Structures are given as structure tokens and as C-alpha cells.
mmCIF file of C-alpha atoms in Angstrom:
data_model
loop_
_atom_site.group_PDB
_atom_site.id
_atom_site.type_symbol
_atom_site.label_atom_id
_atom_site.label_comp_id
_atom_site.label_asym_id
_atom_site.label_seq_id
_atom_site.Cartn_x
_atom_site.Cartn_y
_atom_site.Cartn_z
ATOM 1 C CA MET G 52 87.957 113.344 67.828
ATOM 2 C CA PHE G 53 88.978 112.990 71.436
ATOM 3 C CA LYS G 54 90.882 109.785 70.737
ATOM 4 C CA GLY G 55 93.168 111.354 68.152
ATOM 5 C CA LEU G 56 94.061 114.372 70.248
ATOM 6 C CA PHE G 57 94.346 112.667 73.617
ATOM 7 C CA GLY G 58 96.774 110.086 72.236
ATOM 8 C CA LYS G 59 96.578 106.554 70.985
ATOM 9 C CA PRO G 60 94.148 104.199 72.770
ATOM 10 C CA HIS G 61 95.619 101.887 75.368
ATOM 11 C CA ASP G 62 94.551 100.030 78.485
ATOM 12 C CA ALA G 63 94.261 103.117 80.663
ATOM 13 C CA PRO G 64 92.800 102.839 84.163
ATOM 14 C CA LEU G 65 89.041 103.339 84.124
ATOM 15 C CA VAL G 66 87.778 105.170 87.170
ATOM 16 C CA GLY G 67 84.190 106.049 86.352
ATOM 17 C CA GLY G 68 81.922 104.744 89.096
ATOM 18 C CA GLN G 69 84.793 103.852 91.403
ATOM 19 C CA SER G 70 86.009 105.625 94.534
ATOM 20 C CA LEU G 71 87.104 109.218 93.974
ATOM 21 C CA SER G 72 90.275 111.116 94.794
ATOM 22 C CA LYS G 73 91.017 111.230 98.514
ATOM 23 C CA SER G 74 92.103 114.852 98.264
ATOM 24 C CA ALA G 75 88.627 116.022 97.270
ATOM 25 C CA ASP G 76 86.410 117.852 99.699
ATOM 26 C CA THR G 77 83.344 115.761 100.541
ATOM 27 C CA ASP G 78 80.887 118.448 99.396
ATOM 28 C CA ASP G 79 82.561 118.715 95.990
ATOM 29 C CA ILE G 80 82.257 114.959 95.421
ATOM 30 C CA TYR G 81 78.484 115.368 95.323
ATOM 31 C CA ARG G 82 78.337 118.827 93.777
ATOM 32 C CA TYR G 83 80.933 118.280 91.034
ATOM 33 C CA PRO G 84 81.116 114.540 90.268
ATOM 34 C CA ILE G 85 82.411 115.095 86.715
ATOM 35 C CA ASN G 86 85.425 117.040 88.014
ATOM 36 C CA GLN G 87 86.077 114.312 90.544
ATOM 37 C CA GLU G 88 86.114 111.651 87.836
ATOM 38 C CA VAL G 89 88.637 113.614 85.766
ATOM 39 C CA GLU G 90 90.933 114.284 88.728
ATOM 40 C CA ALA G 91 90.780 110.649 89.839
ATOM 41 C CA TYR G 92 91.751 109.548 86.321
ATOM 42 C CA TRP G 93 94.613 112.078 86.261
ATOM 43 C CA GLN G 94 95.857 110.744 89.589
ATOM 44 C CA ALA G 95 95.626 107.159 88.321
ATOM 45 C CA LEU G 96 97.879 108.008 85.350
ATOM 46 C CA LYS G 97 100.688 109.318 87.548
ATOM 47 C CA GLN G 98 103.737 107.136 88.140
ATOM 48 C CA ASP G 99 105.873 107.683 91.255
ATOM 49 C CA ASP G 100 104.245 111.084 91.720
ATOM 50 C CA ALA G 101 105.443 112.255 88.295
ATOM 51 C CA LEU G 102 103.004 114.274 86.213
ATOM 52 C CA PRO G 103 100.969 112.270 83.719
ATOM 53 C CA LYS G 104 101.930 112.408 80.053
ATOM 54 C CA ARG G 105 99.385 113.921 77.713
ATOM 55 C CA ASN G 106 99.961 111.109 75.222
ATOM 56 C CA ASP G 107 98.790 108.638 77.876
ATOM 57 C CA LEU G 108 95.325 110.172 78.058
ATOM 58 C CA ASP G 109 92.598 107.853 76.850
ATOM 59 C CA PRO G 110 89.027 109.182 76.590
ATOM 60 C CA ARG G 111 87.718 105.857 77.905
ATOM 61 C CA GLY G 112 89.283 106.699 81.275
ATOM 62 C CA MET G 113 86.904 109.628 81.808
ATOM 63 C CA ARG G 114 84.059 108.686 79.505
ATOM 64 C CA ASN G 115 81.397 110.465 81.594
ATOM 65 C CA ALA G 116 83.290 113.762 81.399
ATOM 66 C CA LEU G 117 84.148 114.110 77.705
ATOM 67 C CA THR G 118 81.612 116.834 76.945
ATOM 68 C CA GLN G 119 83.014 118.986 79.769
ATOM 69 C CA ALA G 120 86.726 118.136 79.624
ATOM 70 C CA PHE G 121 89.434 120.048 77.787
ATOM 71 C CA VAL G 122 93.171 120.118 77.132
ATOM 72 C CA LEU G 123 95.223 123.325 77.071
ATOM 73 C CA ASN G 124 98.543 124.126 75.431
ATOM 74 C CA VAL G 125 100.487 126.359 77.836
ATOM 75 C CA ASP G 126 103.469 128.642 77.361
ATOM 76 C CA GLY G 127 104.800 131.722 79.111
ATOM 77 C CA ARG G 128 102.169 133.883 77.430
ATOM 78 C CA GLY G 129 99.136 131.913 78.519
ATOM 79 C CA ALA G 130 97.000 128.896 77.635
ATOM 80 C CA ARG G 131 94.968 127.982 74.555
ATOM 81 C CA PHE G 132 92.510 125.184 73.963
ATOM 82 C CA ARG G 133 93.899 122.160 72.170
ATOM 83 C CA ILE G 134 90.539 120.451 72.416
ATOM 84 C CA ALA G 135 87.325 121.085 74.331
ATOM 85 C CA GLY G 136 84.136 119.168 74.983
ATOM 86 C CA SER G 137 80.872 120.114 73.340
ATOM 87 C CA LYS G 138 79.283 121.664 76.457
ATOM 88 C CA ILE G 139 82.208 124.070 76.810
ATOM 89 C CA ALA G 140 81.987 124.957 73.120
ATOM 90 C CA ASP G 141 78.282 125.667 73.667
ATOM 91 C CA ILE G 142 79.160 128.241 76.342
ATOM 92 C CA TYR G 143 81.530 129.958 73.917
ATOM 93 C CA GLN G 144 79.151 129.466 70.987
ATOM 94 C CA GLY G 145 81.948 128.495 68.656
ATOM 95 C CA ASP G 146 84.966 126.304 67.954
ATOM 96 C CA LEU G 147 87.444 126.648 70.824
ATOM 97 C CA ARG G 148 90.498 125.049 69.249
ATOM 98 C CA GLY G 149 93.331 127.595 69.432
ATOM 99 C CA VAL G 150 91.233 130.036 71.489
ATOM 100 C CA ALA G 151 92.684 131.429 74.723
ATOM 101 C CA VAL G 152 90.986 129.892 77.748
ATOM 102 C CA THR G 153 90.663 133.397 79.178
ATOM 103 C CA ASP G 154 88.219 134.291 76.389
ATOM 104 C CA LEU G 155 85.653 132.474 78.539
ATOM 105 C CA ILE G 156 86.563 134.528 81.633
ATOM 106 C CA SER G 157 85.337 137.972 82.646
ATOM 107 C CA PRO G 158 87.856 140.594 81.413
ATOM 108 C CA ALA G 159 88.853 141.786 84.901
ATOM 109 C CA LYS G 160 90.001 138.277 85.917
ATOM 110 C CA ARG G 161 91.750 137.142 82.723
ATOM 111 C CA GLU G 162 95.269 138.082 83.744
ATOM 112 C CA MET G 163 94.855 136.326 87.088
ATOM 113 C CA ILE G 164 93.703 133.096 85.418
ATOM 114 C CA THR G 165 96.603 133.247 82.934
ATOM 115 C CA GLU G 166 99.121 133.640 85.766
ATOM 116 C CA LEU G 167 97.468 130.825 87.715
ATOM 117 C CA ILE G 168 97.734 128.353 84.815
ATOM 118 C CA VAL G 169 101.352 129.215 84.038
ATOM 119 C CA GLU G 170 102.197 128.977 87.732
ATOM 120 C CA ILE G 171 100.717 125.516 88.299
ATOM 121 C CA CYS G 172 102.827 124.223 85.407
ATOM 122 C CA GLN G 173 105.936 125.757 86.947
ATOM 123 C CA MET G 174 105.400 124.347 90.435
ATOM 124 C CA PRO G 175 103.830 121.886 89.430
ATOM 125 C CA ALA G 176 100.540 121.987 91.316
ATOM 126 C CA LYS G 177 96.842 121.543 90.642
ATOM 127 C CA ALA G 178 94.202 124.238 90.837
ATOM 128 C CA GLN G 179 90.495 124.606 91.432
ATOM 129 C CA VAL G 180 88.617 127.716 90.290
ATOM 130 C CA ASP G 181 85.142 128.382 91.668
ATOM 131 C CA LEU G 182 82.957 130.247 89.215
ATOM 132 C CA GLU G 183 79.664 132.040 88.877
ATOM 133 C CA ILE G 184 77.863 132.111 85.535
ATOM 134 C CA THR G 185 74.947 134.294 84.600
ATOM 135 C CA ASP G 186 73.345 133.228 81.351
ATOM 136 C CA PRO G 187 71.447 135.681 79.107
ATOM 137 C CA ASN G 188 68.225 134.690 80.843
ATOM 138 C CA GLY G 189 69.658 136.039 84.105
ATOM 139 C CA THR G 190 69.850 132.591 85.684
ATOM 140 C CA PRO G 191 72.768 132.343 88.168
ATOM 141 C CA ILE G 192 74.748 129.096 87.931
ATOM 142 C CA ILE G 193 77.556 127.870 90.165
ATOM 143 C CA ALA G 194 80.409 126.027 88.473
ATOM 144 C CA GLN G 195 83.917 124.781 89.154
ATOM 145 C CA MET G 196 86.926 124.390 86.886
ATOM 146 C CA ILE G 197 89.852 122.097 87.696
ATOM 147 C CA LEU G 198 93.290 122.485 86.118
ATOM 148 C CA LEU G 199 95.716 119.535 86.170
ATOM 149 C CA PRO G 200 99.187 119.864 84.573
ATOM 150 C CA MET G 201 100.662 117.225 82.278
ATOM 151 C CA THR G 202 103.902 116.778 80.359
ATOM 152 C CA ASP G 203 104.367 116.937 76.607
ATOM 153 C CA ALA G 204 106.467 114.647 74.414
ATOM 154 C CA ASN G 205 109.615 116.435 75.621
ATOM 155 C CA GLY G 206 108.802 115.900 79.284
ATOM 156 C CA GLN G 207 107.911 119.567 79.837
ATOM 157 C CA ALA G 208 104.815 120.590 81.802
ATOM 158 C CA SER G 209 103.229 122.522 78.957
ATOM 159 C CA GLN G 210 99.808 120.845 78.873
ATOM 160 C CA VAL G 211 96.834 121.058 81.218
ATOM 161 C CA LEU G 212 93.936 118.655 81.521
ATOM 162 C CA GLY G 213 90.880 120.487 82.738
ATOM 163 C CA CYS G 214 87.179 120.080 83.312
ATOM 164 C CA LEU G 215 84.302 122.506 83.823
ATOM 165 C CA ASP G 216 81.492 121.125 85.981
ATOM 166 C CA PHE G 217 78.183 122.850 86.638
ATOM 167 C CA THR G 218 75.524 122.545 89.300
ATOM 168 C CA SER G 219 73.077 123.112 86.435
ATOM 169 C CA LEU G 220 73.591 123.676 82.727
ATOM 170 C CA PRO G 221 73.422 127.164 81.169
ATOM 171 C CA ALA G 222 70.665 127.904 78.702
ATOM 172 C CA GLN G 223 71.327 126.478 75.256
ATOM 173 C CA ASN G 224 72.399 128.703 72.376
ATOM 174 C CA SER G 225 73.630 131.418 74.708
ATOM 175 C CA ARG G 226 77.170 132.645 75.214
ATOM 176 C CA CYS G 227 78.099 132.884 78.876
ATOM 177 C CA VAL G 228 80.907 134.588 80.780
ATOM 178 C CA LEU G 229 82.660 132.794 83.639
ATOM 179 C CA GLU G 230 83.262 134.925 86.731
ATOM 180 C CA PRO G 231 85.965 133.512 89.061
ATOM 181 C CA VAL G 232 84.996 133.948 92.716
ATOM 182 C CA GLY G 233 87.651 131.789 94.373
ATOM 183 C CA THR G 234 90.710 129.651 93.719
ATOM 184 C CA ILE G 235 92.540 126.893 95.554
ATOM 185 C CA VAL G 236 96.022 125.675 94.604
ATOM 186 C CA ARG G 237 97.148 122.308 95.980
ATOM 187 C CA PRO G 238 100.359 120.257 95.656
ATOM 188 C CA GLN G 239 100.114 117.831 92.758
ATOM 189 C CA SER G 240 101.133 114.948 95.019
ATOM 190 C CA GLU G 241 98.164 112.880 96.212
ATOM 191 C CA ARG G 242 100.010 112.329 99.492
ATOM 192 C CA LYS G 243 100.167 116.065 100.290
ATOM 193 C CA HIS G 244 96.813 117.531 101.166
ATOM 194 C CA GLN G 245 97.816 120.996 102.359
ATOM 195 C CA ILE G 246 96.559 124.008 100.467
ATOM 196 C CA ILE G 247 99.283 126.167 98.937
ATOM 197 C CA ARG G 248 97.035 129.165 98.446
ATOM 198 C CA ARG G 249 93.352 129.933 98.820
ATOM 199 C CA MET G 250 91.613 133.011 97.461
ATOM 200 C CA LYS G 251 87.919 133.784 97.632
ATOM 201 C CA ASP G 252 85.092 136.234 96.935
ATOM 202 C CA LYS G 253 84.604 138.311 93.811
ATOM 203 C CA ARG G 254 87.712 140.416 94.404
ATOM 204 C CA LEU G 255 89.821 137.264 94.810
ATOM 205 C CA GLN G 256 91.707 138.586 97.804
ATOM 206 C CA LEU G 257 94.396 136.343 99.246
ATOM 207 C CA VAL G 258 93.124 134.255 102.175
ATOM 208 C CA SER G 259 96.063 131.995 102.999
ATOM 209 C CA GLU G 260 99.382 130.894 101.584
ATOM 210 C CA LEU G 261 102.195 128.595 102.652
ATOM 211 C CA ALA G 262 105.514 130.160 103.546
ATOM 212 C CA HIS G 263 107.717 130.563 100.479
ATOM 213 C CA ASP G 264 110.260 128.042 101.784
ATOM 214 C CA GLU G 265 107.516 125.382 101.813
ATOM 215 C CA ILE G 266 107.039 125.669 98.054
ATOM 216 C CA GLN G 267 109.702 124.764 95.522
ATOM 217 C CA LEU G 268 109.092 126.392 92.183
ATOM 218 C CA LYS G 269 110.399 124.194 89.399
ATOM 219 C CA PRO G 270 110.177 125.821 85.961
ATOM 220 C CA THR G 271 109.652 122.919 83.588
ATOM 221 C CA ALA G 272 109.932 124.450 80.127
ATOM 222 C CA GLU G 273 112.152 126.935 78.351
ATOM 223 C CA SER G 274 109.047 128.942 77.560
ATOM 224 C CA PHE G 275 108.687 129.593 81.291
ATOM 225 C CA SER G 276 112.171 131.062 81.608
ATOM 226 C CA ARG G 277 110.728 134.557 81.803
ATOM 227 C CA SER G 278 110.896 135.560 85.463
ATOM 228 C CA LYS G 279 107.460 136.094 86.988
ATOM 229 C CA PRO G 280 106.779 137.151 90.580
ATOM 230 C CA LYS G 281 104.882 134.677 92.722
ATOM 231 C CA LEU G 282 101.148 135.288 92.807
ATOM 232 C CA THR G 283 100.547 136.553 96.316
ATOM 233 C CA LEU G 284 97.652 138.948 95.872
ATOM 234 C CA VAL G 285 95.125 139.627 93.158
ATOM 235 C CA VAL G 286 92.866 142.657 93.305
ATOM 236 C CA SER G 287 89.798 143.381 91.323
#
């Protein structure tokens, strides 16, 4: 299933078990190793700092992450699952194909996540979303979602490779809601390690942001032609 939707098999770089992305925080390497494998593979697919092509994805390149990885179709209205791993489907308790990614998110934060995904495709940039999950048993779980833009067959940044990594797995056969408690947006270039914007705590208040002249917004698809103000503050 993954092979058909990720694109035809080819000799893609295999990064499982090798050194991880240099841009990762050391703590996250140990806490979220599955996310680190996916981001390292995404970085390995890039050519001359250009975004990877979705058709170049090969499941063998992130074989340890397939149950927690996903691909989104993105347009100006939001993002929907093209494919999702089995552990993510278990959280939703259903087939996620065609479902809005925000259906997994707490209602108060859905608009913020939609704007974040559309924005990283426009920049382009990559994003990290820190999450809290409380399963029906009342067990708190810490998780992290990464969002990595890719281009479609027309060269437009309308796809996102993502992964949801947990410190522990939610209870089986239980639908869970993801509560964003922080976000970090970084330049997509591996050579640029500065943070574009950091937001934290349950209200997702703005913590820091680069000056506007340090960020060049580059809309990459006609579907993004609708003017949208830059995300500078999100309130609960």
C-alpha cells in the first residue's frame, strides 16, 4: 500500500540506523527517533536544497517509521490525508484517507494547525508540533508531529510528509485527541538552523519570531493565491 502511493520503488537513500539530521535537538533524537529517521530521509532526498518530490518517496527509506508516517494533500483550504500509517489510523479509529488532518486535533487548535501547514508550504519551511494526548483511560502521553513539505508532479509544494512519534503508545481501540502545546518552524534548508518562530504552552502564545525581512514567503501553488496574513500570534 505504501509503495503505490509513495511512488515507484527506486534506489532511494536508506537512513535507518545511520546518523540523524544535524538540525535536530539532541533530546529529540532520543525521545523521538522515528521522527528523526523520517526527517533524515527527507533531507537525503533533497537536491541542491530543493524540496523533495513526493514521487521520489520510497517506503524502504524510512522502513522503521511506516506505521507512524503519513502524506498530506495540501491546498489553500487545508490538508487531508493521502495515506497514513496504521498507528495513526488506530488513534482515529478509522480509515484516514481523505480525512482532514485537523480531525485528529482538539477543536480549539484546528485553525492554527491548518494555517501552519499551508504556511510551511508557502515559505517553504518545516514544522514541529509538540502534543499532549490523553487516552480514554486518562493516561497522559507526550508526542511530537513533524511536517515536511514536498512538491507534486507539477513542481508545486502541495504535499507534506509527516510523522507522529510518541513517548509511549496510546491504549489500543481508543480514539484519542491531539492537543498542540507548542510549535517550532524552521527553514527547510539543512544549512540554516535558526528558528523562524517558536510558540509554546497550551495557549500557543508567540515566543519568538524572525524579523519579516529575514523570511521570504514564496507561494508555490495557484491554490495558495488567496492572501493570508502571516501567523504572528495564536490565542486559545
